mmCIF file of C-alpha atoms in Angstrom:
data_model
loop_
_atom_site.group_PDB
_atom_site.id
_atom_site.type_symbol
_atom_site.label_atom_id
_atom_site.label_comp_id
_atom_site.label_asym_id
_atom_site.label_seq_id
_atom_site.Cartn_x
_atom_site.Cartn_y
_atom_site.Cartn_z
ATOM 1 C CA UNK A 184 -8.198 38.526 -25.747
ATOM 2 C CA UNK A 185 -9.711 38.552 -22.267
ATOM 3 C CA UNK A 186 -7.426 39.084 -19.291
ATOM 4 C CA UNK A 187 -8.352 37.323 -16.073
ATOM 5 C CA UNK A 188 -7.872 39.175 -12.790
ATOM 6 C CA UNK A 189 -5.515 37.546 -10.292
ATOM 7 C CA UNK A 190 -8.287 36.957 -7.752
ATOM 8 C CA UNK A 191 -10.124 34.884 -10.382
ATOM 9 C CA UNK A 192 -7.018 32.808 -10.982
ATOM 10 C CA UNK A 193 -6.715 32.202 -7.246
ATOM 11 C CA UNK A 194 -10.397 31.265 -7.079
ATOM 12 C CA UNK A 195 -10.003 28.924 -10.068
ATOM 13 C CA UNK A 196 -7.038 27.145 -8.473
ATOM 14 C CA UNK A 197 -8.859 26.865 -5.134
ATOM 15 C CA UNK A 198 -11.966 25.456 -6.849
ATOM 16 C CA UNK A 199 -9.839 22.953 -8.743
ATOM 17 C CA UNK A 200 -8.255 21.769 -5.489
ATOM 18 C CA UNK A 201 -11.654 21.513 -3.768
ATOM 19 C CA UNK A 202 -13.119 19.594 -6.717
ATOM 20 C CA UNK A 203 -10.230 17.123 -6.690
ATOM 21 C CA UNK A 204 -10.560 16.646 -2.922
ATOM 22 C CA UNK A 205 -14.333 16.099 -3.172
ATOM 23 C CA UNK A 206 -13.857 13.651 -6.038
ATOM 24 C CA UNK A 207 -11.147 11.718 -4.187
ATOM 25 C CA UNK A 208 -13.265 11.531 -1.009
ATOM 26 C CA UNK A 209 -16.302 10.296 -2.946
ATOM 27 C CA UNK A 210 -14.356 7.635 -4.846
ATOM 28 C CA UNK A 211 -12.455 6.553 -1.733
ATOM 29 C CA UNK A 212 -15.723 6.112 0.214
ATOM 30 C CA UNK A 213 -17.247 4.009 -2.555
ATOM 31 C CA UNK A 214 -14.057 1.988 -2.969
ATOM 32 C CA UNK A 215 -13.979 1.299 0.770
ATOM 33 C CA UNK A 216 -17.583 0.024 0.680
ATOM 34 C CA UNK A 217 -16.560 -2.303 -2.160
ATOM 35 C CA UNK A 218 -13.479 -3.576 -0.324
ATOM 36 C CA UNK A 219 -11.154 -1.847 -2.776
ATOM 37 C CA UNK A 220 -8.265 0.519 -2.236
ATOM 38 C CA UNK A 221 -8.559 3.966 -3.828
ATOM 39 C CA UNK A 222 -5.781 3.256 -6.363
ATOM 40 C CA UNK A 223 -7.640 0.130 -7.497
ATOM 41 C CA UNK A 224 -10.815 2.158 -7.939
ATOM 42 C CA UNK A 225 -8.878 4.779 -9.912
ATOM 43 C CA UNK A 226 -7.552 2.155 -12.333
ATOM 44 C CA UNK A 227 -10.960 0.489 -12.742
ATOM 45 C CA UNK A 228 -12.633 3.820 -13.471
ATOM 46 C CA UNK A 229 -9.975 4.904 -15.931
ATOM 47 C CA UNK A 230 -10.233 1.658 -17.899
ATOM 48 C CA UNK A 231 -14.036 1.693 -17.844
ATOM 49 C CA UNK A 232 -14.287 5.339 -18.886
ATOM 50 C CA UNK A 233 -11.491 5.201 -21.485
ATOM 51 C CA UNK A 234 -11.623 1.823 -23.247
ATOM 52 C CA UNK A 235 -9.368 3.093 -26.040
ATOM 53 C CA UNK A 236 -6.580 3.563 -23.460
ATOM 54 C CA UNK A 237 -6.049 0.088 -22.059
ATOM 55 C CA UNK A 238 -2.451 -0.225 -20.924
ATOM 56 C CA UNK A 239 -0.790 0.606 -17.621
ATOM 57 C CA UNK A 240 1.289 3.161 -19.520
ATOM 58 C CA UNK A 241 -1.950 4.860 -20.616
ATOM 59 C CA UNK A 242 -3.191 5.052 -17.028
ATOM 60 C CA UNK A 243 0.114 6.601 -15.925
ATOM 61 C CA UNK A 244 0.175 9.066 -18.817
ATOM 62 C CA UNK A 245 -3.430 10.255 -18.821
ATOM 63 C CA UNK A 246 -4.146 10.251 -15.091
ATOM 64 C CA UNK A 247 -0.703 11.321 -13.918
ATOM 65 C CA UNK A 248 -0.335 8.456 -11.459
ATOM 66 C CA UNK A 249 3.072 6.986 -10.677
ATOM 67 C CA UNK A 250 4.105 3.705 -12.290
ATOM 68 C CA UNK A 251 4.232 2.078 -8.851
ATOM 69 C CA UNK A 252 0.689 3.286 -8.017
ATOM 70 C CA UNK A 253 -0.653 1.728 -11.219
ATOM 71 C CA UNK A 254 1.496 -1.419 -11.153
ATOM 72 C CA UNK A 255 0.477 -2.371 -7.617
ATOM 73 C CA UNK A 256 -3.167 -1.671 -8.389
ATOM 74 C CA UNK A 257 -3.099 -3.785 -11.545
ATOM 75 C CA UNK A 258 -1.476 -6.691 -9.689
ATOM 76 C CA UNK A 259 -4.097 -6.523 -6.948
ATOM 77 C CA UNK A 260 -7.002 -6.231 -9.403
ATOM 78 C CA UNK A 261 -5.726 -9.267 -11.326
ATOM 79 C CA UNK A 262 -5.485 -11.257 -8.061
ATOM 80 C CA UNK A 263 -9.066 -10.252 -7.231
ATOM 81 C CA UNK A 264 -10.286 -11.376 -10.651
ATOM 82 C CA UNK A 265 -11.401 -7.878 -11.655
ATOM 83 C CA UNK A 266 -8.812 -7.454 -14.393
ATOM 84 C CA UNK A 267 -6.950 -9.621 -16.892
ATOM 85 C CA UNK A 268 -3.777 -8.807 -18.788
ATOM 86 C CA UNK A 269 -2.784 -9.796 -22.319
ATOM 87 C CA UNK A 270 0.776 -9.322 -23.526
ATOM 88 C CA UNK A 271 1.181 -7.404 -26.778
ATOM 89 C CA UNK A 272 2.452 -9.497 -29.687
ATOM 90 C CA UNK A 273 4.253 -6.442 -31.079
ATOM 91 C CA UNK A 274 5.957 -5.302 -27.856
ATOM 92 C CA UNK A 275 6.501 -7.746 -25.008
ATOM 93 C CA UNK A 276 6.795 -4.844 -22.545
ATOM 94 C CA UNK A 277 3.187 -3.802 -23.182
ATOM 95 C CA UNK A 278 0.288 -5.524 -21.473
ATOM 96 C CA UNK A 279 -3.289 -4.764 -22.402
ATOM 97 C CA UNK A 280 -5.660 -4.483 -19.451
ATOM 98 C CA UNK A 281 -9.198 -5.819 -19.681
ATOM 99 C CA UNK A 282 -11.986 -5.546 -17.127
ATOM 100 C CA UNK A 283 -13.629 -8.851 -16.277
ATOM 101 C CA UNK A 284 -17.316 -9.539 -15.802
ATOM 102 C CA UNK A 285 -16.625 -9.567 -12.066
ATOM 103 C CA UNK A 286 -15.628 -5.878 -12.319
ATOM 104 C CA UNK A 287 -19.096 -4.885 -13.599
ATOM 105 C CA UNK A 288 -20.668 -4.156 -10.206
ATOM 106 C CA UNK A 289 -17.728 -2.196 -8.752
ATOM 107 C CA UNK A 290 -17.418 -0.189 -11.975
ATOM 108 C CA UNK A 291 -21.145 0.556 -12.014
ATOM 109 C CA UNK A 292 -21.100 1.768 -8.394
ATOM 110 C CA UNK A 293 -17.927 3.820 -8.860
ATOM 111 C CA UNK A 294 -19.343 5.445 -11.991
ATOM 112 C CA UNK A 295 -22.530 6.198 -10.080
ATOM 113 C CA UNK A 296 -20.438 8.017 -7.470
ATOM 114 C CA UNK A 297 -18.814 10.064 -10.230
ATOM 115 C CA UNK A 298 -22.195 10.918 -11.749
ATOM 116 C CA UNK A 299 -23.667 11.924 -8.390
ATOM 117 C CA UNK A 300 -20.785 14.291 -7.676
ATOM 118 C CA UNK A 301 -20.883 15.884 -11.123
ATOM 119 C CA UNK A 302 -24.661 16.190 -10.899
ATOM 120 C CA UNK A 303 -24.322 17.929 -7.530
ATOM 121 C CA UNK A 304 -21.733 20.341 -8.943
ATOM 122 C CA UNK A 305 -23.787 21.217 -12.030
ATOM 123 C CA UNK A 306 -27.418 20.818 -10.943
ATOM 124 C CA UNK A 307 -27.986 24.581 -10.744
ATOM 125 C CA UNK A 308 -26.628 25.170 -14.254
ATOM 126 C CA UNK A 309 -28.750 25.239 -17.390
ATOM 127 C CA UNK A 310 -28.008 22.843 -20.249
ATOM 128 C CA UNK A 311 -26.575 25.824 -22.107
ATOM 129 C CA UNK A 312 -24.255 26.674 -19.220
ATOM 130 C CA UNK A 313 -23.079 23.062 -18.950
ATOM 131 C CA UNK A 314 -22.348 23.028 -22.699
ATOM 132 C CA UNK A 315 -20.422 26.289 -22.337
ATOM 133 C CA UNK A 316 -18.485 24.889 -19.376
ATOM 134 C CA UNK A 317 -17.546 21.831 -21.437
ATOM 135 C CA UNK A 318 -16.331 24.058 -24.288
ATOM 136 C CA UNK A 319 -14.250 26.141 -21.871
ATOM 137 C CA UNK A 320 -12.721 22.979 -20.367
ATOM 138 C CA UNK A 321 -11.830 21.741 -23.866
ATOM 139 C CA UNK A 322 -10.180 25.046 -24.736
ATOM 140 C CA UNK A 323 -8.209 25.183 -21.484
ATOM 141 C CA UNK A 324 -7.219 21.519 -21.893
ATOM 142 C CA UNK A 325 -5.977 22.251 -25.414
ATOM 143 C CA UNK A 326 -3.918 25.215 -24.203
ATOM 144 C CA UNK A 327 -2.443 23.163 -21.374
ATOM 145 C CA UNK A 328 -1.452 20.436 -23.843
ATOM 146 C CA UNK A 329 0.588 23.025 -25.747
ATOM 147 C CA UNK A 330 2.682 23.692 -22.623
ATOM 148 C CA UNK A 331 3.975 20.127 -22.368
#
């Protein structure tokens, strides 16, 4: 088993923080150009990128946002015609969230912002290195899931 030196852990945590800040700035800029708030963009992107997770509870659970953050965003997106909700027949407390056709352009532009950032971060890596990075992320993600 490999042991990671403390300075590498510090570097990893710093890089994670910088990546999150860069991502948030990029998405916020694109959202602003689209007339959306950042939380609305976050919800749109989550639903577009994870169609199998289509409830507000899913957004809260998988992205770590507060219920209020998601609830207000969903309400606003419904008012703007970018999202519809359908109540679950099995559980009246659950509402399924569906992107509308009107959400297509904002989603496309927000996804493009994601792709541009990830391309910038990985453009100097070989395909092999990117594949290795993805495997490492999966392994770390699995280990983190065991801590919950």
